[in-house]
Coordinates of C-alpha atoms in Angstrom, one line a residue:
Chain A
M176 CA 17.8 -35.4 91.1
N177 CA 18.1 -38.6 88.4
L178 CA 19.6 -41.1 91.3
I179 CA 19.8 -43.5 88.3
G180 CA 21.7 -41.2 85.9
H181 CA 24.0 -40.0 88.7
L182 CA 24.6 -44.0 89.4
E183 CA 25.6 -44.5 86.2
C184 CA 28.0 -42.1 86.3
F185 CA 29.5 -43.1 89.4
V186 CA 30.0 -46.6 88.3
A187 CA 32.0 -45.4 85.5
V188 CA 34.3 -43.4 87.0
A189 CA 34.7 -46.2 89.6
E190 CA 35.3 -48.9 87.0
E191 CA 37.7 -46.3 84.9
L192 CA 38.9 -44.9 87.7
H193 CA 39.7 -41.8 85.4
F194 CA 37.4 -38.8 84.7
G195 CA 38.1 -38.2 81.0
H196 CA 38.1 -41.8 80.1
A197 CA 34.9 -42.1 82.1
A198 CA 33.1 -39.3 80.3
E199 CA 34.3 -40.5 77.0
R200 CA 32.5 -43.5 77.7
L201 CA 29.6 -42.0 78.7
G202 CA 29.6 -39.8 75.7
M203 CA 29.8 -36.7 78.1
A204 CA 32.1 -34.1 78.5
Q205 CA 34.4 -34.2 81.5
P206 CA 32.9 -31.1 83.7
P207 CA 29.3 -31.9 83.7
L208 CA 30.4 -35.6 84.9
S209 CA 32.6 -34.1 87.8
Q210 CA 29.5 -32.0 88.9
R211 CA 27.3 -35.0 88.7
I212 CA 29.8 -36.6 91.2
Q213 CA 29.9 -33.7 93.4
R214 CA 26.0 -33.8 93.5
L215 CA 25.8 -37.3 94.4
E216 CA 28.4 -37.0 97.0
K217 CA 26.1 -33.9 98.4
E218 CA 23.2 -35.9 98.1
L219 CA 24.5 -38.9 99.9
G220 CA 26.5 -36.7 102.5
L221 CA 29.8 -38.4 101.9
R222 CA 33.0 -38.7 99.5
L223 CA 32.8 -41.4 97.0
F224 CA 36.5 -40.7 95.5
D225 CA 39.8 -39.4 96.6
R226 CA 40.8 -37.4 93.9
S227 CA 44.6 -36.3 94.0
S228 CA 46.3 -34.7 91.1
R229 CA 47.3 -38.0 89.5
H230 CA 44.9 -40.7 91.1
V231 CA 41.4 -41.0 91.4
E232 CA 40.7 -43.7 94.1
L233 CA 37.5 -45.0 95.7
T234 CA 36.9 -44.0 99.5
A235 CA 36.0 -47.0 101.6
P236 CA 32.3 -45.5 101.5
G237 CA 32.6 -45.5 97.8
R238 CA 33.9 -49.2 97.7
L239 CA 30.9 -50.1 99.6
L240 CA 27.9 -48.6 97.8
L241 CA 29.5 -49.9 94.4
D242 CA 28.1 -53.2 94.0
E243 CA 24.9 -51.7 95.1
A244 CA 24.5 -49.4 92.9
R245 CA 25.6 -52.0 89.7
D246 CA 23.1 -54.4 91.3
L247 CA 20.4 -51.4 91.2
L248 CA 21.5 -50.6 87.1
T249 CA 21.3 -54.3 86.3
R250 CA 17.6 -54.0 87.7
V251 CA 17.2 -50.8 85.9
D252 CA 17.8 -52.5 82.8
R253 CA 15.9 -55.4 83.3
I254 CA 13.0 -53.1 83.3
H255 CA 13.3 -51.6 80.4
S256 CA 14.2 -54.5 78.2
L257 CA 11.1 -56.2 80.0
A258 CA 9.3 -53.3 78.9
A259 CA 10.6 -53.6 75.3
R260 CA 9.6 -56.9 75.0
A261 CA 6.3 -56.2 76.4
R262 CA 5.6 -53.8 73.1
L263 CA 7.5 -55.9 70.7
G264 CA 4.6 -58.7 72.0
A265 CA 2.0 -56.1 71.3
V266 CA 3.5 -55.4 68.0
G267 CA 3.5 -58.9 67.2
A268 CA 5.7 -59.4 63.7
V269 CA 7.1 -57.1 61.2
R270 CA 5.2 -57.0 58.0
V271 CA 7.9 -57.4 55.5
G272 CA 7.3 -57.3 51.4
L273 CA 9.7 -59.3 49.3
P274 CA 10.2 -59.6 45.3
A275 CA 9.3 -62.9 44.2
D276 CA 12.8 -63.3 42.2
L277 CA 14.9 -63.1 45.4
G278 CA 15.5 -67.0 45.3
G279 CA 14.9 -69.3 47.9
P280 CA 18.7 -69.3 49.3
V281 CA 18.4 -65.4 50.0
L282 CA 15.0 -65.5 51.7
A283 CA 16.1 -68.5 54.1
A284 CA 19.2 -66.6 54.8
L285 CA 17.1 -63.4 55.5
I286 CA 14.9 -65.4 57.9
A287 CA 17.7 -66.9 59.9
D288 CA 19.5 -63.7 60.4
F289 CA 16.5 -61.9 61.2
R290 CA 15.6 -65.0 63.8
E291 CA 19.3 -64.7 65.1
H292 CA 19.2 -61.2 65.9
C293 CA 15.3 -60.8 66.8
P294 CA 14.4 -63.3 68.6
D295 CA 11.4 -61.8 70.2
L296 CA 10.0 -60.8 67.2
R297 CA 8.5 -62.6 64.3
L298 CA 9.4 -61.7 60.5
E299 CA 6.0 -61.9 58.4
P300 CA 7.0 -61.9 55.0
R301 CA 5.2 -61.8 51.6
E302 CA 6.1 -62.3 48.2
I303 CA 4.9 -58.9 46.6
G304 CA 5.9 -56.9 43.8
T305 CA 7.2 -53.1 44.0
A306 CA 4.2 -51.6 42.5
E307 CA 1.9 -53.3 45.1
Q308 CA 4.1 -52.6 47.9
C309 CA 4.2 -49.0 47.7
R310 CA 0.4 -49.3 47.7
A311 CA 0.8 -51.8 50.7
L312 CA 3.1 -49.4 52.6
A313 CA 0.9 -46.4 52.2
E314 CA -2.2 -48.3 53.2
G315 CA -0.3 -49.4 56.3
T316 CA -0.6 -53.2 55.5
L317 CA 2.8 -53.8 55.2
D318 CA 5.7 -52.4 57.5
V319 CA 8.7 -52.0 55.4
G320 CA 9.6 -53.3 51.8
V321 CA 12.4 -54.3 49.8
L322 CA 11.4 -52.9 46.2
R323 CA 13.1 -52.2 43.0
H324 CA 13.8 -48.3 41.7
P325 CA 12.7 -46.5 40.0
A326 CA 9.5 -46.1 41.9
D327 CA 7.7 -43.2 43.4
T328 CA 9.1 -43.3 46.8
R329 CA 8.4 -39.9 47.6
D330 CA 6.3 -40.8 51.0
F331 CA 9.1 -43.2 52.0
D332 CA 12.3 -43.2 53.8
L333 CA 14.6 -45.4 51.9
G334 CA 17.5 -47.9 53.4
P335 CA 20.9 -48.1 51.4
M336 CA 20.4 -48.0 47.6
L337 CA 21.9 -51.6 46.5
A338 CA 22.8 -52.2 42.8
Q339 CA 22.8 -55.4 41.1
P340 CA 24.3 -56.0 37.9
L341 CA 22.3 -58.4 35.5
G342 CA 23.8 -60.9 33.1
A343 CA 22.3 -63.3 30.3
L344 CA 21.2 -66.6 31.2
L345 CA 21.8 -68.8 28.0
P346 CA 21.6 -72.2 27.1
A347 CA 24.8 -74.4 27.8
G348 CA 25.5 -75.0 24.1
S349 CA 24.6 -71.5 22.5
P350 CA 27.5 -69.8 20.7
E351 CA 27.1 -66.6 22.9
A352 CA 27.7 -68.8 26.2
R353 CA 31.1 -69.3 25.4
G354 CA 34.2 -66.4 26.2
G355 CA 33.7 -63.3 28.3
P356 CA 31.4 -60.6 29.0
L357 CA 28.8 -60.3 26.3
H358 CA 27.9 -56.9 24.8
P359 CA 24.1 -56.4 24.8
A360 CA 24.0 -56.2 20.9
D361 CA 25.2 -60.0 20.7
L362 CA 21.7 -60.6 21.7
D363 CA 20.1 -58.3 19.1
G364 CA 17.0 -60.0 17.9
R365 CA 16.8 -62.7 20.4
E366 CA 13.7 -62.9 22.7
I367 CA 14.2 -62.3 26.2
V368 CA 12.8 -63.1 29.8
L369 CA 12.2 -60.6 32.2
F370 CA 10.4 -60.4 35.5
P371 CA 6.7 -59.3 34.9
R372 CA 6.5 -55.3 34.1
E373 CA 3.6 -55.4 36.6
D374 CA 5.6 -56.4 39.4
A375 CA 8.1 -53.4 39.2
P376 CA 7.3 -51.1 36.0
G377 CA 9.8 -48.8 36.6
A378 CA 12.7 -51.1 36.6
H379 CA 11.4 -53.2 33.4
D380 CA 11.0 -50.1 31.2
E381 CA 14.3 -48.8 32.5
L382 CA 15.9 -52.3 31.8
L383 CA 14.4 -52.7 28.0
A384 CA 15.5 -49.1 27.4
A385 CA 19.0 -49.8 28.4
C386 CA 18.7 -53.1 26.2
R387 CA 17.8 -51.2 23.3
R388 CA 20.2 -48.1 23.8
H389 CA 23.0 -50.7 23.6
G390 CA 21.9 -52.4 20.7
L391 CA 19.7 -55.3 21.9
D392 CA 15.9 -54.9 20.6
P393 CA 14.3 -58.2 21.6
A394 CA 11.9 -59.9 19.1
A395 CA 9.9 -60.4 22.3
V396 CA 9.6 -60.0 25.8
H397 CA 8.6 -63.2 28.1
E398 CA 7.6 -62.3 31.7
A399 CA 8.5 -64.6 34.3
R400 CA 7.7 -64.1 37.9
N401 CA 9.5 -67.1 39.2
P402 CA 13.0 -67.6 38.5
Q403 CA 12.3 -71.6 37.6
F404 CA 10.1 -70.5 34.9
A405 CA 12.7 -68.2 33.2
L406 CA 15.0 -71.2 33.5
G407 CA 12.7 -73.5 32.0
L408 CA 12.2 -70.6 28.7
V409 CA 16.0 -70.7 28.6
L410 CA 16.6 -74.7 28.8
A411 CA 13.6 -74.9 26.1
G412 CA 15.5 -72.6 23.7
T413 CA 12.6 -70.1 23.8
A414 CA 14.7 -66.9 25.0
V415 CA 17.5 -65.5 27.1
A416 CA 17.0 -64.4 30.5
L417 CA 18.0 -61.4 32.0
T418 CA 18.8 -62.2 35.7
A419 CA 21.2 -61.8 38.5
P420 CA 23.8 -64.9 38.5
I421 CA 22.0 -68.6 38.6
E422 CA 24.0 -71.5 38.6
E423 CA 21.8 -74.5 37.2
E424 CA 22.4 -77.5 35.2
G425 CA 22.2 -77.0 31.3
V426 CA 22.8 -73.0 31.6
V427 CA 25.2 -70.7 31.4
W428 CA 25.3 -66.8 33.0
R429 CA 27.4 -64.4 31.4
P430 CA 28.0 -60.6 32.7
I431 CA 27.2 -57.8 30.3
A432 CA 30.3 -55.7 29.5
G433 CA 30.2 -52.7 31.2
D434 CA 27.1 -53.8 33.3
P435 CA 24.9 -51.3 31.5
L436 CA 22.1 -53.5 32.8
A437 CA 21.5 -53.2 36.7
L438 CA 18.6 -53.4 39.2
R439 CA 18.5 -51.0 42.1
T440 CA 17.2 -52.2 45.3
S441 CA 16.3 -50.8 48.7
C442 CA 14.3 -51.1 51.9
A443 CA 11.5 -48.5 52.1
W444 CA 9.3 -47.7 55.0
P445 CA 6.7 -44.7 55.5
K446 CA 8.2 -41.5 56.5
G447 CA 7.1 -40.2 59.9
R448 CA 6.5 -43.6 61.7
R449 CA 4.7 -43.1 65.2
D450 CA 5.5 -46.0 67.2
P451 CA 9.4 -46.0 68.0
V452 CA 9.2 -49.8 68.6
L453 CA 8.1 -50.6 65.1
E454 CA 10.7 -48.1 63.9
R455 CA 13.3 -50.1 65.8
A456 CA 12.4 -53.3 64.3
V457 CA 12.2 -51.6 60.5
E458 CA 15.5 -50.2 61.3
R459 CA 17.1 -53.8 62.5
F460 CA 15.0 -55.1 59.5
T461 CA 16.7 -52.9 56.9
S462 CA 20.1 -53.5 58.5
I463 CA 20.1 -57.1 58.2
A464 CA 18.3 -57.4 54.8
T465 CA 21.0 -54.9 53.3
R466 CA 23.8 -57.3 54.8
V467 CA 21.8 -60.1 53.7
L468 CA 21.5 -58.9 50.0
R469 CA 25.0 -57.7 49.9
R470 CA 26.4 -61.2 51.0
H471 CA 23.7 -63.4 49.3
A472 CA 22.6 -61.6 46.2
G473 CA 25.7 -60.3 44.7
M474 CA 24.4 -56.5 45.3
A475 CA 26.7 -53.7 45.9
P476 CA 26.1 -50.2 47.8
L477 CA 25.7 -47.9 45.0
E478 CA 27.6 -45.4 46.6
R479 CA 30.8 -46.6 45.0
A480 CA 29.7 -45.9 41.6
V481 CA 28.7 -42.6 42.4
S482 CA 32.1 -41.2 44.1
R483 CA 33.5 -41.1 40.2
R484 CA 35.7 -38.4 39.6
V485 CA 36.1 -36.9 35.6
M486 CA 38.2 -34.8 34.4
A487 CA 36.4 -33.4 31.0
R488 CA 39.1 -32.5 28.4
P489 CA 38.0 -30.5 25.7
A490 CA 37.5 -32.9 23.1
S491 CA 35.6 -35.2 25.5
G492 CA 33.5 -32.8 27.4
F493 CA 29.7 -31.8 26.7
L494 CA 29.1 -30.3 23.2
S495 CA 32.3 -30.4 21.7
Chain B
M30 CA 28.3 -59.7 -6.3
N31 CA 28.4 -55.7 -5.5
E32 CA 25.8 -56.2 -2.7
R33 CA 27.8 -59.0 -1.1
R34 CA 30.8 -56.7 -0.6
A35 CA 28.5 -54.2 0.6
Q36 CA 27.4 -56.8 2.9
R37 CA 30.8 -57.7 4.1
V38 CA 31.7 -54.1 4.3
R39 CA 29.1 -53.7 6.9
A40 CA 29.6 -56.8 8.6
R41 CA 33.5 -55.3 9.4
I42 CA 32.2 -51.8 10.2
E43 CA 29.7 -53.5 12.6
E44 CA 32.6 -55.7 14.3
A45 CA 34.7 -52.4 14.4
F46 CA 32.0 -50.8 16.4
R47 CA 31.5 -53.8 18.8
D48 CA 35.4 -54.3 19.1
A49 CA 35.2 -50.4 20.5
G50 CA 32.5 -51.1 22.8
V51 CA 30.1 -48.7 21.0
T52 CA 26.8 -49.0 19.0
G53 CA 27.3 -47.0 16.0
R54 CA 25.4 -45.9 13.0
L55 CA 27.0 -44.8 9.6
A56 CA 26.3 -43.3 6.5
A57 CA 28.7 -42.5 3.5
V58 CA 27.8 -41.1 0.2
D59 CA 30.0 -40.4 -3.0
V60 CA 29.5 -36.6 -3.3
D61 CA 29.8 -36.6 -6.9
G62 CA 28.5 -40.2 -8.0
G63 CA 25.5 -40.5 -5.5
R64 CA 26.4 -44.2 -4.8
G65 CA 26.4 -44.7 -0.7
I66 CA 26.5 -47.2 2.1
G67 CA 25.1 -47.4 5.4
V68 CA 24.9 -49.0 8.8
R69 CA 21.6 -48.3 10.3
P70 CA 21.8 -45.1 7.9
D71 CA 17.9 -44.1 8.6
E72 CA 17.7 -44.6 12.5
P73 CA 17.2 -41.1 14.5
V74 CA 20.8 -40.4 16.4
V75 CA 21.1 -37.6 18.7
L76 CA 23.3 -34.8 16.8
A77 CA 24.8 -33.2 20.1
S78 CA 27.2 -30.4 18.5
V79 CA 26.7 -31.3 15.0
M80 CA 23.5 -29.6 15.4
K81 CA 25.7 -26.4 14.8
V82 CA 26.0 -27.6 11.1
P83 CA 22.3 -26.5 10.4
L84 CA 22.9 -23.2 12.4
L85 CA 25.9 -22.5 10.0
V86 CA 23.9 -23.3 7.3
A87 CA 20.9 -20.8 8.3
L88 CA 23.3 -18.1 9.3
H89 CA 24.7 -18.3 5.9
R90 CA 21.3 -18.6 4.1
Q91 CA 20.4 -15.4 6.1
A92 CA 23.4 -13.5 4.8
A93 CA 23.1 -14.6 1.4
A94 CA 19.4 -13.4 1.6
G95 CA 20.9 -10.0 3.0
T96 CA 18.8 -10.3 6.2
L97 CA 22.1 -10.5 8.3
D98 CA 25.3 -8.8 7.7
P99 CA 28.3 -11.7 8.4
A100 CA 30.3 -9.0 9.7
E101 CA 27.7 -7.4 12.5
R102 CA 30.0 -7.1 15.7
V103 CA 28.8 -8.6 18.5
V104 CA 29.8 -7.8 22.1
L105 CA 29.5 -10.9 24.8
G106 CA 30.1 -10.2 28.5
P107 CA 31.5 -13.0 30.5
D108 CA 28.1 -13.7 32.4
D109 CA 25.9 -14.3 29.2
R110 CA 28.1 -16.7 27.6
T111 CA 27.2 -20.3 27.8
A112 CA 29.5 -22.5 29.2
G113 CA 31.9 -24.8 27.4
S114 CA 35.6 -26.0 27.3
T115 CA 36.6 -24.1 24.3
G116 CA 37.0 -20.8 22.4
L117 CA 34.9 -17.6 24.0
A118 CA 33.0 -20.2 26.7
M119 CA 36.5 -20.7 28.3
L120 CA 37.5 -17.1 28.2
R121 CA 36.8 -14.7 31.2
D122 CA 36.6 -11.1 30.1
E123 CA 34.5 -9.1 27.5
V124 CA 34.7 -10.0 23.8
A125 CA 33.4 -7.9 20.9
M126 CA 33.2 -10.3 17.4
S127 CA 31.7 -10.4 14.2
L128 CA 28.8 -13.1 13.3
R129 CA 31.2 -14.9 11.0
D130 CA 34.2 -15.3 13.4
L131 CA 31.5 -16.5 15.9
A132 CA 31.1 -19.2 13.5
A133 CA 34.6 -19.8 12.8
L134 CA 34.8 -20.5 16.4
M135 CA 31.5 -22.3 16.6
I136 CA 32.9 -25.1 14.0
T137 CA 36.6 -25.4 14.5
V138 CA 36.4 -25.6 18.1
S139 CA 32.6 -26.5 19.1
D140 CA 32.7 -23.1 21.1
N141 CA 29.1 -23.3 22.7
A142 CA 28.9 -19.6 23.7
A143 CA 29.7 -18.5 20.1
A144 CA 27.1 -21.0 19.0
D145 CA 24.2 -20.0 21.3
A146 CA 25.1 -16.2 20.5
L147 CA 24.5 -16.9 16.8
F148 CA 21.3 -18.9 18.0
A149 CA 20.0 -15.7 19.9
R150 CA 21.1 -13.9 16.2
V151 CA 19.6 -16.3 13.7
G152 CA 16.7 -18.0 15.5
V153 CA 16.1 -21.7 16.7
P154 CA 12.7 -21.5 14.5
A155 CA 14.8 -20.6 11.2
V156 CA 16.9 -23.1 11.5
N157 CA 14.3 -25.8 11.5
T158 CA 12.7 -23.6 8.9
V159 CA 16.0 -24.1 6.5
L160 CA 15.9 -28.0 7.3
A161 CA 12.7 -28.1 6.0
E162 CA 13.4 -26.2 3.1
L163 CA 16.2 -28.9 2.2
G164 CA 13.5 -31.7 2.7
L165 CA 15.6 -33.2 5.9
R166 CA 12.5 -34.1 7.6
G167 CA 14.2 -36.5 10.0
T168 CA 16.5 -33.6 11.4
H169 CA 15.3 -31.4 13.8
V170 CA 17.1 -28.7 16.3
A171 CA 15.3 -28.9 19.5
G172 CA 17.1 -25.5 21.0
T173 CA 20.5 -23.7 22.2
C174 CA 23.3 -25.4 23.9
R175 CA 22.3 -23.6 27.1
E176 CA 18.9 -25.4 26.9
L177 CA 20.4 -28.8 26.5
F178 CA 22.5 -28.1 29.6
D179 CA 19.9 -27.1 31.7
S180 CA 18.0 -30.3 30.4
M181 CA 20.5 -32.3 31.6
E182 CA 20.8 -30.7 35.0
S183 CA 17.3 -30.5 35.6
D184 CA 16.6 -34.1 34.4
A185 CA 19.2 -35.7 36.8
G186 CA 18.4 -33.4 39.6
V187 CA 22.1 -32.0 39.8
A188 CA 23.3 -28.4 40.3
D189 CA 26.1 -28.4 37.7
R190 CA 28.2 -30.7 35.3
E191 CA 30.7 -32.2 37.6
E192 CA 27.7 -33.5 39.8
L193 CA 26.2 -34.8 36.4
W194 CA 29.1 -36.5 35.5
A195 CA 29.2 -38.3 39.4
V196 CA 25.6 -39.7 39.2
L197 CA 25.9 -40.7 35.4
D198 CA 26.5 -44.1 36.4
E199 CA 23.4 -44.4 38.5
P200 CA 21.4 -47.3 37.0
G201 CA 18.5 -45.4 35.0
M202 CA 20.3 -42.1 34.9
L203 CA 21.3 -42.2 31.2
G204 CA 17.5 -43.3 30.5
R205 CA 16.0 -39.9 32.1
L206 CA 18.5 -37.4 30.2
S207 CA 16.4 -36.3 27.4
A208 CA 19.4 -35.0 25.9
L209 CA 20.1 -38.1 25.2
D210 CA 17.0 -39.4 23.6
P211 CA 16.6 -38.8 19.9
A212 CA 13.0 -38.2 20.1
R213 CA 13.4 -35.3 22.8
T214 CA 16.6 -33.7 22.0
S215 CA 18.4 -32.3 18.6
R216 CA 18.2 -35.2 16.0
S217 CA 19.1 -36.4 12.6
T218 CA 19.8 -39.6 10.9
P219 CA 23.1 -40.8 9.4
A220 CA 21.8 -40.2 5.8
E221 CA 20.3 -37.2 6.2
T222 CA 23.5 -35.5 7.8
A223 CA 25.8 -37.1 5.3
G224 CA 23.4 -35.7 2.9
L225 CA 23.7 -32.4 4.1
F226 CA 27.7 -32.3 3.9
A227 CA 27.1 -33.6 0.4
A228 CA 25.2 -30.7 -0.4
I229 CA 27.3 -28.4 1.2
W230 CA 30.1 -29.5 -1.1
R231 CA 28.0 -29.2 -4.1
D232 CA 27.1 -25.9 -3.6
E233 CA 23.5 -26.6 -2.8
V234 CA 22.6 -25.4 0.2
A235 CA 23.5 -21.6 -0.3
P236 CA 25.2 -19.4 -3.0
A237 CA 28.5 -21.2 -4.0
A238 CA 30.5 -18.4 -2.2
H239 CA 29.0 -19.2 1.3
C240 CA 29.2 -23.0 0.7
A241 CA 33.1 -22.2 0.0
Q242 CA 33.1 -20.4 3.6
M243 CA 31.5 -23.3 5.3
R244 CA 33.9 -25.8 3.6
R245 CA 36.9 -23.6 4.9
L246 CA 35.7 -23.6 8.5
F247 CA 35.2 -27.5 8.4
A248 CA 38.6 -28.0 7.1
L249 CA 40.1 -26.0 9.9
Q250 CA 38.3 -28.0 12.6
V251 CA 40.9 -28.9 15.2
W252 CA 40.6 -32.5 16.4
P253 CA 42.5 -35.5 15.1
H254 CA 41.2 -38.2 17.2
R255 CA 37.5 -39.1 15.3
L256 CA 37.0 -39.1 11.6
A257 CA 40.2 -37.8 10.6
S258 CA 41.9 -40.6 12.4
G259 CA 40.8 -42.8 9.7
F260 CA 42.8 -40.8 7.1
P261 CA 46.2 -40.7 8.1
Y262 CA 47.6 -39.5 4.6
D263 CA 49.1 -36.1 3.8
D264 CA 47.4 -35.5 0.8
V265 CA 43.5 -36.6 2.0
R266 CA 41.9 -33.8 3.6
V267 CA 39.2 -34.2 6.3
S268 CA 36.6 -31.7 7.3
G269 CA 33.9 -32.3 9.6
K270 CA 32.3 -31.2 12.9
T271 CA 32.1 -33.6 16.0
G272 CA 29.3 -34.1 18.6
T273 CA 29.8 -35.1 22.1
L274 CA 27.5 -35.8 25.2
P275 CA 27.8 -38.6 27.8
T276 CA 28.2 -41.9 26.0
I277 CA 27.8 -40.0 22.6
R278 CA 30.5 -39.4 20.2
N279 CA 29.6 -38.0 16.8
E280 CA 31.5 -37.0 13.7
A281 CA 30.0 -35.9 10.3
G282 CA 32.1 -34.6 7.8
V283 CA 33.7 -34.7 4.1
V284 CA 37.0 -36.7 3.1
E285 CA 38.3 -35.3 -0.2
Y286 CA 41.3 -37.3 -2.1
P287 CA 43.9 -35.8 -4.5
D288 CA 42.4 -37.9 -7.3
G289 CA 39.2 -35.5 -6.9
G290 CA 37.0 -38.2 -5.0
R291 CA 34.8 -36.5 -2.3
Y292 CA 33.0 -38.6 0.3
A293 CA 30.5 -37.1 2.9
V294 CA 30.4 -39.5 5.9
A295 CA 28.4 -39.2 9.2
V296 CA 29.1 -41.6 11.9
F297 CA 27.0 -41.6 15.0
T298 CA 28.2 -43.9 18.2
R299 CA 26.7 -44.6 21.6
S300 CA 29.1 -46.3 24.3
V301 CA 28.2 -48.6 26.6
S302 CA 30.5 -46.9 29.1
T303 CA 29.9 -43.8 30.6
A304 CA 33.6 -43.2 30.7
A305 CA 34.6 -39.5 29.6
V306 CA 37.8 -40.5 28.0
L307 CA 37.6 -43.8 25.6
P308 CA 40.4 -43.3 23.2
K309 CA 38.8 -46.5 20.8
A310 CA 35.4 -45.2 20.7
D311 CA 36.9 -41.9 19.4
A312 CA 39.2 -43.8 16.9
V313 CA 36.3 -46.4 15.4
I314 CA 34.7 -43.3 13.8
G315 CA 37.8 -42.9 11.8
T316 CA 38.1 -46.6 11.3
A317 CA 34.4 -47.1 10.2
A318 CA 34.6 -44.1 8.0
R319 CA 37.5 -45.4 6.1
L320 CA 36.0 -48.6 5.5
A321 CA 32.9 -46.9 4.1
V322 CA 34.9 -44.6 1.9
E323 CA 37.2 -47.3 0.8
Y324 CA 34.7 -49.6 -0.5
L325 CA 33.3 -46.6 -2.1
R326 CA 36.4 -46.0 -4.2
T327 CA 37.1 -49.3 -5.1
A328 CA 33.9 -50.5 -5.5
G329 CA 33.3 -48.0 -8.3
G330 CA 32.7 -49.0 -12.0

């Protein structure tokens, strides 16, 4: 007999004084719960509850055992959490890869949030592009990465997919800096600044293709790994940066009409992890990172855009 | 002086495209005078259903050469018809019809089932041979309607068209669809498409009787929201063929005035938005065509 399991059932029924409620709390059906209580009573050789048709009440011996059972369960909990801490100590740290253009405030929020929720675990962040993250995850030198899509993620599990619309960062005085959203064609022929292709080749190519498709054929593409470098090029009047919103002196960020330029981001980690403790740490990181990216980096879950319903009409359908 | 006017008209057309939220390419040519105007007229564009025009021309050339009888009857069961929302494509039971009536449905309501039945008889390579014979080097038909649908579904990794609409907004999706890339699908340029229509109107692509039959079908095209919307006059005839795919709206055809003026126009647009219903994007095809035709009519002399 699994005494601990049976004692858990006993405490739940004793606290709820209702078999249905207790079963619900334990996430089990009522008949097996009743059977467990009966088996425990048989094992101990006494009745724990008086069951009338309407009420469930603790018997005197039941009351006597309740505190002891609670105490025992608390100590069992402690054994579990001590074991987990010991194993986390063995794991030491979660090695995470983060894109270079995430920005200081986002990184700080991520580390603070993780520290608060996983005090036993150290976060070991590395500034590392998508292409290299994929390699490092495959080689096992990275536990989880925040990467840009599209990328070859066949061997990885992915967290929630987030989309971040990019806009144009312009010098405050330029004519396009006034008014509402820009059309990509408004920037046709200008030089643009984007993150380096070698960091995330898939996303880089996709963004440039989207620019050209919508009438923005840049005269030159400058690559800036660092947001400050991009800012410098914009302030100097050399180029327009395609970035997430940035608030800085001397520049204006404009959205692009219809959000045709967007970066897709998600956490990724190797499939088929062996160590359940590391697995749980990666899970915690993914949920924290997803929350921080939504709150602090203006990213939105992609599922929202996917649920679009289209009633195609004869004249607007395919090949009409 | 005239060049400056042309510049102004081109700028107004560009502005109209921008206001409608599209990127547009246009070519317009005086069918008889030969003068023209264009906005990026030589850039490659996705034909979409405008590819049914070279198929129609190839059909008539084969008929004229005697290798095919336009009255030949074809029996089409519901299961071997390509999907579509118009014509035979949306019917449920077996249909028997002549090749030329299939052509009528293909042009007037853009019937995909009819088009693929004709592709099966005429042959995709034969259509490209005709294009080469006509000297249209930038125009190419890559395959049938069914092949185009299949490519979209497999590129997107979805099972059907409803699902395709649902994932269309995913960043990168539009770039993955070869059907939307002129380099990898049926393509042309505005100048060549307008030139093809002008040639049909000048009886140059087939014997005159056959060109007259083609012109009749283009004049019977049903939709008023694109090219025709720019010419809302009782005495102006608008003939044309539309082309539609996600983000793509095209129409090419000929506008005929009561004074005898005839102008071939080809307008190819691409919207920023993936919305299926964008009335402004449809209407700007007519607006841009009218600006171009009015320029050709008044700049004469």
